[in-house]
Tab-separated table of C-alpha atoms in Angstrom:
chain	number	residue	atom	x	y	z
A	322	MET	CA	-35.802	4.959	-11.262
A	323	GLU	CA	-32.193	5.926	-11.133
A	324	GLU	CA	-33.216	9.379	-12.942
A	325	LYS	CA	-34.613	10.575	-9.752
A	326	LEU	CA	-31.788	9.725	-7.414
A	327	PRO	CA	-29.667	12.686	-6.471
A	328	THR	CA	-26.289	13.213	-8.277
A	329	PHE	CA	-23.181	14.229	-6.719
A	330	GLU	CA	-20.414	16.559	-8.008
A	331	SER	CA	-17.560	15.070	-5.984
A	332	VAL	CA	-17.821	13.008	-3.107
A	333	PHE	CA	-15.628	10.867	-1.282
A	334	SER	CA	-16.408	7.630	0.056
A	335	ILE	CA	-15.185	4.465	2.082
A	336	ASP	CA	-15.345	0.748	1.200
A	337	CYS	CA	-14.362	-1.725	3.922
A	338	LEU	CA	-13.108	-5.261	2.844
A	339	ILE	CA	-13.227	-7.336	6.034
A	340	PHE	CA	-11.768	-10.722	5.804
A	341	GLY	CA	-12.595	-13.691	8.209
A	342	PHE	CA	-11.877	-17.422	8.598
A	343	GLU	CA	-14.315	-20.043	9.703
A	344	ALA	CA	-14.584	-23.607	9.270
A	345	GLY	CA	-11.747	-23.876	6.634
A	346	GLU	CA	-13.168	-21.092	4.678
A	347	LEU	CA	-12.167	-17.576	3.795
A	348	LYS	CA	-15.004	-15.080	4.151
A	349	ILE	CA	-15.610	-11.522	3.416
A	350	LEU	CA	-18.334	-9.328	4.977
A	351	LEU	CA	-20.998	-7.952	2.715
A	352	ILE	CA	-24.173	-6.082	3.513
A	353	GLU	CA	-27.260	-6.328	1.482
A	354	ARG	CA	-28.403	-2.964	0.425
A	355	ASN	CA	-31.631	-1.497	1.220
A	356	GLU	CA	-31.819	1.613	-1.229
A	357	GLU	CA	-31.631	2.329	-4.717
A	358	PRO	CA	-29.459	2.006	-6.812
A	359	PHE	CA	-28.801	-1.509	-6.261
A	360	LYS	CA	-31.552	-2.358	-3.896
A	361	GLY	CA	-31.435	-5.992	-2.929
A	362	TRP	CA	-27.826	-6.332	-3.991
A	363	TYR	CA	-24.885	-7.481	-2.217
A	364	ALA	CA	-22.157	-4.687	-1.731
A	365	LEU	CA	-19.253	-4.022	0.417
A	366	PRO	CA	-19.881	-2.132	3.380
A	367	GLY	CA	-19.259	1.426	2.430
A	368	TYR	CA	-20.785	5.052	2.561
A	369	ILE	CA	-19.991	8.608	2.214
A	370	VAL	CA	-17.560	10.592	4.272
A	371	LYS	CA	-18.855	13.634	6.317
A	372	GLN	CA	-17.301	16.886	5.945
A	373	ASP	CA	-15.811	16.843	9.522
A	374	GLU	CA	-14.703	13.625	10.020
A	375	SER	CA	-10.977	12.318	8.819
A	376	LEU	CA	-10.902	9.193	6.667
A	377	ASP	CA	-10.067	6.876	9.305
A	378	ASP	CA	-12.982	7.941	11.439
A	379	ALA	CA	-15.203	7.629	8.435
A	380	ALA	CA	-14.065	4.082	7.917
A	381	ASP	CA	-14.708	3.186	11.350
A	382	ARG	CA	-18.244	4.843	11.636
A	383	ILE	CA	-19.477	3.589	8.428
A	384	LEU	CA	-18.253	-0.050	9.283
A	385	TYR	CA	-19.994	0.375	12.705
A	386	GLU	CA	-23.313	1.804	11.247
A	387	LEU	CA	-23.571	-0.915	8.485
A	388	THR	CA	-22.624	-4.013	10.188
A	389	GLY	CA	-22.234	-3.448	13.931
A	390	LEU	CA	-18.621	-4.162	14.118
A	391	ARG	CA	-16.333	-1.559	15.390
A	392	ASP	CA	-12.516	-0.855	16.315
A	393	LEU	CA	-11.128	-3.235	13.719
A	394	GLN	CA	-7.916	-1.220	13.051
A	395	MET	CA	-8.707	-1.120	9.255
A	396	LYS	CA	-5.869	0.030	6.993
A	397	GLN	CA	-5.963	1.676	3.614
A	398	PHE	CA	-5.134	-0.354	0.600
A	399	HIS	CA	-6.096	1.600	-2.294
A	400	THR	CA	-8.196	4.539	-3.544
A	401	PHE	CA	-10.581	4.105	-6.595
A	402	GLY	CA	-11.106	7.052	-8.771
A	403	GLU	CA	-12.461	5.994	-12.164
A	404	VAL	CA	-14.390	8.733	-13.802
A	405	ASN	CA	-17.668	6.586	-14.168
A	406	ARG	CA	-17.559	4.009	-11.297
A	407	HIS	CA	-20.478	5.335	-9.568
A	408	PRO	CA	-23.913	5.990	-11.205
A	409	GLN	CA	-24.833	9.027	-9.133
A	410	GLY	CA	-21.730	11.119	-9.966
A	411	ARG	CA	-18.117	11.365	-9.324
A	412	VAL	CA	-17.376	9.289	-5.844
A	413	ILE	CA	-13.988	8.479	-5.011
A	414	THR	CA	-13.651	5.826	-2.874
A	415	VAL	CA	-10.891	5.006	-0.463
A	416	GLY	CA	-10.634	1.173	0.325
A	417	TYR	CA	-9.905	-0.102	3.917
A	418	TYR	CA	-9.276	-3.789	5.022
A	419	ALA	CA	-8.961	-5.555	7.969
A	420	LEU	CA	-8.645	-9.291	8.681
A	421	ILE	CA	-10.278	-10.627	11.947
A	422	ARG	CA	-11.275	-13.650	13.737
A	423	ILE	CA	-14.996	-14.554	13.064
A	424	ASN	CA	-16.188	-14.835	16.541
A	425	GLY	CA	-19.675	-15.985	17.341
A	426	GLN	CA	-19.880	-13.213	19.985
A	427	LYS	CA	-19.538	-10.609	17.509
A	428	GLU	CA	-23.252	-10.129	16.110
A	429	LEU	CA	-23.771	-8.591	12.746
A	430	ARG	CA	-26.388	-5.925	13.308
A	431	PRO	CA	-26.504	-2.941	10.791
A	432	ILE	CA	-27.731	0.286	12.574
A	433	SER	CA	-28.348	2.111	9.267
A	434	GLN	CA	-31.421	1.771	7.194
A	435	TYR	CA	-28.965	1.737	4.055
A	436	ALA	CA	-28.255	-1.938	4.934
A	437	ARG	CA	-30.741	-4.527	5.199
A	438	GLN	CA	-28.607	-7.077	6.796
A	439	ALA	CA	-24.614	-7.849	6.995
A	440	VAL	CA	-23.498	-11.337	6.252
A	441	TRP	CA	-20.198	-13.238	5.876
A	442	HIS	CA	-19.906	-14.926	2.476
A	443	PRO	CA	-17.046	-17.363	1.352
A	444	VAL	CA	-14.758	-15.583	-0.881
A	445	ASN	CA	-15.025	-18.691	-3.317
A	446	SER	CA	-18.609	-17.944	-4.404
A	447	LEU	CA	-19.178	-14.407	-4.277
A	448	PRO	CA	-22.381	-13.161	-5.680
A	449	LYS	CA	-22.258	-10.485	-8.281
A	450	LEU	CA	-21.626	-7.131	-6.240
A	451	ALA	CA	-22.981	-3.685	-6.707
A	452	PHE	CA	-20.827	-0.819	-8.359
A	453	ASP	CA	-17.254	-1.719	-8.991
A	454	HIS	CA	-17.237	-3.788	-5.760
A	455	THR	CA	-16.121	-7.000	-7.315
A	456	GLU	CA	-12.939	-5.090	-8.747
A	457	ILE	CA	-12.312	-3.328	-5.224
A	458	PHE	CA	-12.637	-6.961	-3.997
A	459	LYS	CA	-10.097	-8.265	-6.253
A	460	ASN	CA	-7.701	-5.670	-6.011
A	461	GLY	CA	-7.827	-5.829	-2.138
A	462	PHE	CA	-7.533	-9.649	-2.303
A	463	SER	CA	-4.333	-9.599	-4.485
A	464	LYS	CA	-2.755	-7.182	-2.115
A	465	ILE	CA	-3.356	-9.273	0.820
A	466	ARG	CA	-2.182	-12.255	-0.817
A	467	ARG	CA	1.095	-10.409	-1.700
A	468	ARG	CA	1.239	-9.241	1.947
A	469	LEU	CA	0.913	-12.774	3.253
A	470	ASN	CA	4.609	-13.242	1.834
A	471	HIS	CA	6.288	-10.603	4.117
A	472	GLN	CA	3.568	-9.748	6.775
A	473	PRO	CA	2.146	-11.678	9.508
A	474	ILE	CA	-1.185	-10.660	8.603
A	475	ALA	CA	-2.459	-14.339	8.348
A	476	PHE	CA	-2.173	-14.719	12.080
A	477	ASP	CA	-4.978	-12.246	12.623
A	478	LEU	CA	-7.495	-14.482	11.302
A	479	LEU	CA	-6.605	-17.539	13.340
A	480	PRO	CA	-7.511	-18.204	17.128
A	481	GLU	CA	-4.542	-16.965	19.445
A	482	LYS	CA	-3.418	-20.732	19.882
A	483	PHE	CA	-3.918	-23.071	16.678
A	484	THR	CA	-2.590	-26.097	14.997
A	485	LEU	CA	-0.534	-26.370	12.129
A	486	THR	CA	-3.297	-27.865	10.239
A	487	GLN	CA	-5.221	-24.810	10.760
A	488	LEU	CA	-2.488	-22.748	9.765
A	489	GLN	CA	-2.149	-24.587	6.772
A	490	GLY	CA	-5.800	-24.506	5.861
A	491	LEU	CA	-5.884	-20.713	6.311
A	492	TYR	CA	-2.653	-20.356	3.700
A	493	GLU	CA	-4.578	-22.721	1.286
A	494	ALA	CA	-7.986	-20.696	1.556
A	495	ILE	CA	-5.998	-17.510	0.857
A	496	LEU	CA	-3.959	-18.837	-1.818
A	497	ASN	CA	-6.701	-20.923	-2.987
A	498	LYS	CA	-4.555	-24.138	-3.872
A	499	LYS	CA	-3.486	-27.065	-1.986
A	500	LEU	CA	0.098	-27.143	-0.210
A	501	ASP	CA	2.323	-29.961	0.482
A	502	LYS	CA	1.939	-30.696	4.197
A	503	ARG	CA	5.697	-31.770	5.128
A	504	ASN	CA	6.968	-28.963	3.042
A	505	PHE	CA	4.657	-26.321	4.602
A	506	ARG	CA	5.404	-27.561	8.333
A	507	LYS	CA	9.181	-27.301	7.345
A	508	LYS	CA	9.089	-23.941	5.888
A	509	MET	CA	6.671	-22.485	8.628
A	510	LEU	CA	8.575	-24.047	11.347
A	511	SER	CA	12.129	-23.039	9.908
A	512	TYR	CA	11.361	-19.206	10.405
A	513	GLY	CA	11.364	-19.380	14.188
A	514	PHE	CA	8.405	-17.242	14.906
A	515	LEU	CA	6.165	-20.025	15.739
A	516	LYS	CA	6.098	-20.778	19.459
A	517	GLU	CA	5.232	-24.264	20.408
A	518	LEU	CA	3.099	-24.460	23.539
A	519	VAL	CA	3.036	-27.223	26.200
A	520	GLU	CA	-0.878	-27.004	25.915
A	521	LYS	CA	-2.495	-29.582	23.171
A	522	GLN	CA	-5.657	-29.330	21.332
A	523	LYS	CA	-8.664	-30.211	23.343
A	524	GLY	CA	-12.046	-31.898	22.898
A	525	VAL	CA	-10.887	-34.102	20.008
A	526	SER	CA	-11.510	-37.766	19.605
A	527	TYR	CA	-8.188	-38.304	17.567
A	528	ARG	CA	-4.491	-37.830	18.926
A	529	ALA	CA	-4.406	-34.216	19.962
A	530	ALA	CA	-2.187	-31.977	17.677
A	531	LYS	CA	0.405	-29.449	18.926
A	532	LEU	CA	-0.685	-25.977	19.660
A	533	TYR	CA	1.215	-22.968	18.451
A	534	LYS	CA	1.305	-19.229	19.142
A	535	PHE	CA	2.573	-16.534	16.959
A	536	ASP	CA	5.430	-14.777	18.114
A	537	ARG	CA	5.010	-11.177	16.799
A	538	ARG	CA	8.462	-9.916	18.324
A	539	LYS	CA	10.672	-12.710	16.682
A	540	TYR	CA	8.865	-12.058	13.395
A	541	ALA	CA	9.417	-8.331	13.280
A	542	LYS	CA	13.111	-9.091	14.110
A	543	ILE	CA	13.387	-11.673	11.057
A	544	PHE	CA	11.733	-9.702	8.492
A	545	GLN	CA	13.004	-6.325	9.426
A	546	ASN	CA	16.433	-6.968	8.487
A	547	GLU	CA	15.473	-9.321	5.372
A	548	LEU	CA	17.392	-7.188	2.649
A	549	THR	CA	19.184	-4.290	4.898
A	550	ALA	CA	22.162	-6.246	5.122
A	551	GLU	CA	22.380	-6.172	8.998
B	28	MET	CA	-4.536	37.569	2.061
B	29	GLU	CA	-5.856	34.021	2.628
B	30	GLU	CA	-9.118	35.384	3.245
B	31	LYS	CA	-9.672	36.137	-0.321
B	32	LEU	CA	-8.924	32.883	-1.433
B	33	PRO	CA	-11.736	30.945	-3.029
B	34	THR	CA	-12.540	27.788	-0.588
B	35	PHE	CA	-13.585	24.335	-1.622
B	36	GLU	CA	-16.198	22.206	-0.115
B	37	SER	CA	-14.912	18.845	-1.307
B	38	VAL	CA	-12.216	18.427	-3.772
B	39	PHE	CA	-9.539	15.669	-4.620
B	40	SER	CA	-6.052	16.382	-5.319
B	41	ILE	CA	-2.772	14.702	-6.082
B	42	ASP	CA	0.744	14.920	-4.485
B	43	CYS	CA	3.688	13.109	-6.265
B	44	LEU	CA	6.690	11.894	-4.312
B	45	ILE	CA	9.513	11.317	-7.005
B	46	PHE	CA	12.664	9.958	-5.403
B	47	GLY	CA	15.762	10.203	-7.391
B	48	PHE	CA	19.524	9.159	-6.966
B	49	GLU	CA	22.391	11.276	-7.886
B	50	ALA	CA	26.128	11.453	-6.928
B	51	GLY	CA	25.507	9.129	-3.754
B	52	GLU	CA	22.579	11.346	-2.551
B	53	LEU	CA	18.764	10.152	-2.381
B	54	LYS	CA	16.877	13.288	-3.568
B	55	ILE	CA	13.091	14.482	-4.156
B	56	LEU	CA	11.389	16.320	-6.682
B	57	LEU	CA	9.935	19.668	-5.209
B	58	ILE	CA	8.560	22.787	-6.732
B	59	GLU	CA	8.700	26.108	-5.658
B	60	ARG	CA	4.934	27.422	-5.664
B	61	ASN	CA	4.146	30.664	-7.416
B	62	GLU	CA	0.656	31.141	-5.835
B	63	GLU	CA	-0.980	31.711	-2.918
B	64	PRO	CA	-1.219	30.339	-0.120
B	65	PHE	CA	2.463	29.610	0.223
B	66	LYS	CA	3.806	31.540	-2.415
B	67	GLY	CA	7.673	31.024	-2.549
B	68	TRP	CA	7.478	27.833	-0.640
B	69	TYR	CA	8.604	24.422	-1.490
B	70	ALA	CA	5.787	21.639	-1.951
B	71	LEU	CA	5.755	18.414	-3.615
B	72	PRO	CA	4.156	18.431	-7.145
B	73	GLY	CA	0.548	18.385	-6.521
B	74	TYR	CA	-2.937	19.752	-7.861
B	75	ILE	CA	-6.519	19.081	-8.210
B	76	VAL	CA	-8.078	16.437	-9.871
B	77	LYS	CA	-10.465	17.346	-12.998
B	78	GLN	CA	-13.864	16.081	-13.106
B	79	ASP	CA	-13.569	13.917	-15.978
B	80	GLU	CA	-10.187	12.294	-15.324
B	81	SER	CA	-9.399	9.200	-13.375
B	82	LEU	CA	-6.621	9.500	-10.358
B	83	ASP	CA	-4.128	7.749	-12.356
B	84	ASP	CA	-4.299	10.230	-15.323
B	85	ALA	CA	-4.709	12.986	-13.018
B	86	ALA	CA	-1.412	12.151	-11.414
B	87	ASP	CA	0.371	11.860	-14.803
B	88	ARG	CA	-1.111	15.093	-16.023
B	89	ILE	CA	-0.079	17.124	-12.881
B	90	LEU	CA	3.234	15.968	-12.364
B	91	TYR	CA	3.844	16.773	-16.122
B	92	GLU	CA	2.409	20.257	-15.982
B	93	LEU	CA	4.440	21.037	-12.885
B	94	THR	CA	7.696	19.391	-13.511
B	95	GLY	CA	8.007	18.309	-17.349
B	96	LEU	CA	8.458	14.719	-16.481
B	97	ARG	CA	6.077	12.239	-17.778
B	98	ASP	CA	5.483	8.627	-17.948
B	99	LEU	CA	6.825	7.600	-15.029
B	100	GLN	CA	4.285	4.772	-13.955
B	101	MET	CA	3.932	6.183	-10.232
B	102	LYS	CA	1.758	4.245	-7.861
B	103	GLN	CA	-0.461	5.225	-4.861
B	104	PHE	CA	1.029	4.754	-1.367
B	105	HIS	CA	-1.513	6.474	0.854
B	106	THR	CA	-4.570	8.861	0.888
B	107	PHE	CA	-4.635	11.767	3.466
B	108	GLY	CA	-7.829	12.987	4.435
B	109	GLU	CA	-7.529	14.808	7.774
B	110	VAL	CA	-10.270	17.541	8.032
B	111	ASN	CA	-8.021	20.407	8.385
B	112	ARG	CA	-5.131	19.500	6.137
B	113	HIS	CA	-5.769	22.290	3.700
B	114	PRO	CA	-6.181	25.795	4.386
B	115	GLN	CA	-8.715	26.440	1.696
B	116	GLY	CA	-11.354	23.815	2.522
B	117	ARG	CA	-11.604	20.061	2.616
B	118	VAL	CA	-9.166	18.738	0.140
B	119	ILE	CA	-8.288	14.989	0.019
B	120	THR	CA	-5.205	14.263	-1.469
B	121	VAL	CA	-4.033	10.791	-3.263
B	122	GLY	CA	-0.230	10.416	-2.596
B	123	TYR	CA	1.354	8.784	-5.666
B	124	TYR	CA	5.176	7.865	-5.739
B	125	ALA	CA	7.705	6.738	-8.368
B	126	LEU	CA	11.590	6.132	-8.132
B	127	ILE	CA	13.561	7.108	-11.091
B	128	ARG	CA	17.157	7.638	-12.584
B	129	ILE	CA	18.061	11.166	-12.388
B	130	ASN	CA	18.941	11.703	-15.897
B	131	GLY	CA	20.728	14.867	-17.221
B	132	GLN	CA	18.655	14.701	-20.384
B	133	LYS	CA	15.528	14.967	-18.645
B	134	GLU	CA	15.207	18.618	-18.319
B	135	LEU	CA	12.984	20.246	-15.179
B	136	ARG	CA	10.392	22.750	-17.040
B	137	PRO	CA	7.160	23.365	-15.333
B	138	ILE	CA	4.319	24.366	-17.814
B	139	SER	CA	1.818	25.255	-15.231
B	140	GLN	CA	1.976	28.941	-13.840
B	141	TYR	CA	1.502	27.436	-10.501
B	142	ALA	CA	5.023	26.408	-10.158
B	143	ARG	CA	8.045	28.899	-10.602
B	144	GLN	CA	10.595	25.984	-10.779
B	145	ALA	CA	11.052	22.336	-10.273
B	146	VAL	CA	14.023	21.150	-8.372
B	147	TRP	CA	15.883	18.018	-7.044
B	148	HIS	CA	16.393	18.386	-3.129
B	149	PRO	CA	18.521	16.086	-1.016
B	150	VAL	CA	15.999	14.185	1.168
B	151	ASN	CA	18.571	14.910	4.095
B	152	SER	CA	18.172	18.701	4.219
B	153	LEU	CA	14.559	19.253	2.966
B	154	PRO	CA	13.233	22.704	3.664
B	155	LYS	CA	9.993	23.146	5.382
B	156	LEU	CA	7.226	22.163	2.921
B	157	ALA	CA	3.823	23.801	2.059
B	158	PHE	CA	0.517	22.078	3.603
B	159	ASP	CA	1.095	18.995	5.479
B	160	HIS	CA	3.611	17.747	2.488
B	161	THR	CA	6.384	17.342	5.267
B	162	GLU	CA	3.998	14.495	6.692
B	163	ILE	CA	3.050	13.271	3.295
B	164	PHE	CA	6.804	13.010	2.616
B	165	LYS	CA	7.467	11.073	5.803
B	166	ASN	CA	4.725	8.588	5.357
B	167	GLY	CA	5.756	7.618	1.793
B	168	PHE	CA	9.592	7.656	2.677
B	169	SER	CA	8.896	5.020	5.536
B	170	LYS	CA	6.857	3.125	3.196
B	171	ILE	CA	9.325	2.950	0.738
B	172	ARG	CA	12.067	1.828	3.021
B	173	ARG	CA	9.978	-0.874	4.194
B	174	ARG	CA	9.288	-1.855	0.657
B	175	LEU	CA	12.896	-1.865	0.070
B	176	ASN	CA	13.035	-5.384	2.130
B	177	HIS	CA	10.987	-7.009	-0.113
B	178	GLN	CA	10.649	-5.587	-3.649
B	179	PRO	CA	13.037	-4.664	-6.240
B	180	ILE	CA	12.419	-0.927	-6.090
B	181	ALA	CA	16.078	0.161	-5.317
B	182	PHE	CA	16.898	-0.957	-8.768
B	183	ASP	CA	14.583	1.553	-10.382
B	184	LEU	CA	17.132	4.374	-9.171
B	185	LEU	CA	20.434	2.769	-10.272
B	186	PRO	CA	21.667	2.892	-14.054
B	187	GLU	CA	21.230	-0.334	-15.810
B	188	LYS	CA	24.801	-1.372	-14.943
B	189	PHE	CA	26.068	-0.628	-11.444
B	190	THR	CA	28.852	-1.758	-8.971
B	191	LEU	CA	28.314	-3.129	-5.827
B	192	THR	CA	29.584	0.362	-4.063
B	193	GLN	CA	27.145	2.255	-5.867
B	194	LEU	CA	24.338	-0.244	-4.734
B	195	GLN	CA	25.581	-0.078	-1.101
B	196	GLY	CA	25.571	3.742	-1.431
B	197	LEU	CA	22.034	3.609	-2.507
B	198	TYR	CA	21.016	1.349	0.320
B	199	GLU	CA	22.746	3.354	2.782
B	200	ALA	CA	20.992	6.806	1.531
B	201	ILE	CA	17.705	5.217	1.654
B	202	LEU	CA	18.333	3.940	5.064
B	203	ASN	CA	20.261	6.754	6.294
B	204	LYS	CA	22.985	4.578	7.798
B	205	LYS	CA	26.524	3.155	7.032
B	206	LEU	CA	26.317	-0.626	6.345
B	207	ASP	CA	29.385	-3.164	6.617
B	208	LYS	CA	30.672	-3.437	3.108
B	209	ARG	CA	31.865	-7.379	3.644
B	210	ASN	CA	28.345	-8.334	4.876
B	211	PHE	CA	26.285	-6.181	2.580
B	212	ARG	CA	28.136	-7.668	-0.518
B	213	LYS	CA	27.820	-11.171	0.829
B	214	LYS	CA	24.105	-10.820	1.694
B	215	MET	CA	23.250	-9.008	-1.708
B	216	LEU	CA	25.180	-11.945	-4.074
B	217	SER	CA	23.791	-14.634	-1.878
B	218	TYR	CA	20.446	-13.831	-3.237
B	219	GLY	CA	21.193	-14.906	-6.727
B	220	PHE	CA	19.422	-11.823	-8.531
B	221	LEU	CA	22.499	-9.879	-9.392
B	222	LYS	CA	23.816	-10.879	-12.599
B	223	GLU	CA	27.763	-10.264	-12.861
B	224	LEU	CA	28.650	-8.840	-16.318
B	225	VAL	CA	31.690	-9.588	-18.287
B	226	GLU	CA	32.156	-5.579	-18.806
B	227	LYS	CA	33.966	-3.545	-16.044
B	228	GLN	CA	33.524	-0.094	-14.883
B	229	LYS	CA	35.221	2.467	-17.127
B	230	GLY	CA	36.818	5.984	-17.062
B	231	VAL	CA	38.162	5.391	-13.664
B	232	SER	CA	42.026	5.534	-12.844
B	233	TYR	CA	41.817	3.273	-9.940
B	234	ARG	CA	41.311	-0.532	-10.441
B	235	ALA	CA	37.990	-0.994	-12.430
B	236	ALA	CA	35.046	-2.721	-10.204
B	237	LYS	CA	32.848	-5.377	-11.874
B	238	LEU	CA	29.621	-4.506	-13.151
B	239	TYR	CA	26.238	-5.962	-12.229
B	240	LYS	CA	22.730	-6.032	-13.622
B	241	PHE	CA	19.689	-6.569	-11.886
B	242	ASP	CA	17.853	-9.875	-12.845
B	243	ARG	CA	14.116	-9.071	-12.459
B	244	ARG	CA	12.950	-12.583	-13.221
B	245	LYS	CA	14.989	-14.243	-10.660
B	246	TYR	CA	14.028	-11.907	-8.193
B	247	ALA	CA	10.510	-12.451	-8.663
B	248	LYS	CA	11.061	-16.045	-8.509
B	249	ILE	CA	12.769	-15.801	-5.315
B	250	PHE	CA	10.398	-13.497	-3.626
B	251	GLN	CA	7.320	-14.886	-4.844
B	252	ASN	CA	7.568	-18.196	-2.774
B	253	GLU	CA	8.929	-16.543	0.275
B	254	LEU	CA	6.293	-17.743	2.719
B	255	THR	CA	3.999	-19.801	0.266
B	256	ALA	CA	5.493	-22.930	1.137
B	257	GLU	CA	6.211	-24.110	-2.266
């Protein structure tokens, strides 16, 4: 079967690593492929860059065509160029990522025939992925874990107003380990970039928890000057 | 002249951003190009990736052929894929960087005919560069400035044993501004990753300054746990 596939001499592609957080679980967006090779397999949303589009434009177009999601402000995280990474020839792929709120209103709806469906999948139980996509996932996930230490990326995954329990759940999901509640809260509040709201959690039968907002401006101020001795 | 040049349909290249620090100045490694287009111009060391080599291998080979330097453990920082960035066709280039000690023994000696010479050039007075290399430089330099806040990259530019004056000079060169001496020292020493040596500065007529070493282990320990609330 693979013998009949066209081969490429040198091709650029994009692969997208889209993280979302839902019901205490960190998830990643996958497509079920509709075409050979790897028909029926899960893969990261990814495809070939056109001659007349920039990498950033290609990333937006490809994600939209394969999942129905758009305007995510994805960023590059790494470019993968091992010689034999693709069965059809030399394909160098640029990895893009985004962290988003999973929102019931954002329906996943592939436009391209290349994807049979797009689904959110928990990162803790990923199926085997096509090509070298497991490796791409691991590379991106470890970078995002490291960025969590010095960039406010985690807040992109939470609703605008959140409880400290939700924030801790997100950190635990990304770091894949339990954190001590008291230490976590103390440390998080000590930074000064969480803004306590007057409004409290609604629709809960137990004692309503405090709600917080993330203060992006304060965050930037604190972390900008970290080591610059100002 | 340019009309006669071959054009590419889709090609991958590598461009290298190599920073060094010498006599209080931050420098970057440039080549003088020997070929059209841009003959006689300065450019970042860069060339086309071969079909049978990985991106990392290509980066090492290309830097070596154009400058004589090798084994620098370069890392990717960004991939540039604007449609019209190269006059000969669609060339997507992967930017690699390294920060190294400028060492008198490491002679710059291009092997490839493509470079007439390789030179260290102060970042504060860069000449106009070929292609979009000024943009690539700016992108990489701003990333490195940001990384300076949370990664020990600055220490790769200093000798193994250094004075606090040297360290401050390096920070000032990278950030391109004067820093307050007292605050800088206080802050740097407060982190706990500078190890004071018994040995003092030698060969100076004034009072010999203390020498320090960078404690990579301690650094990792401190910054790993920054926000992870452990």
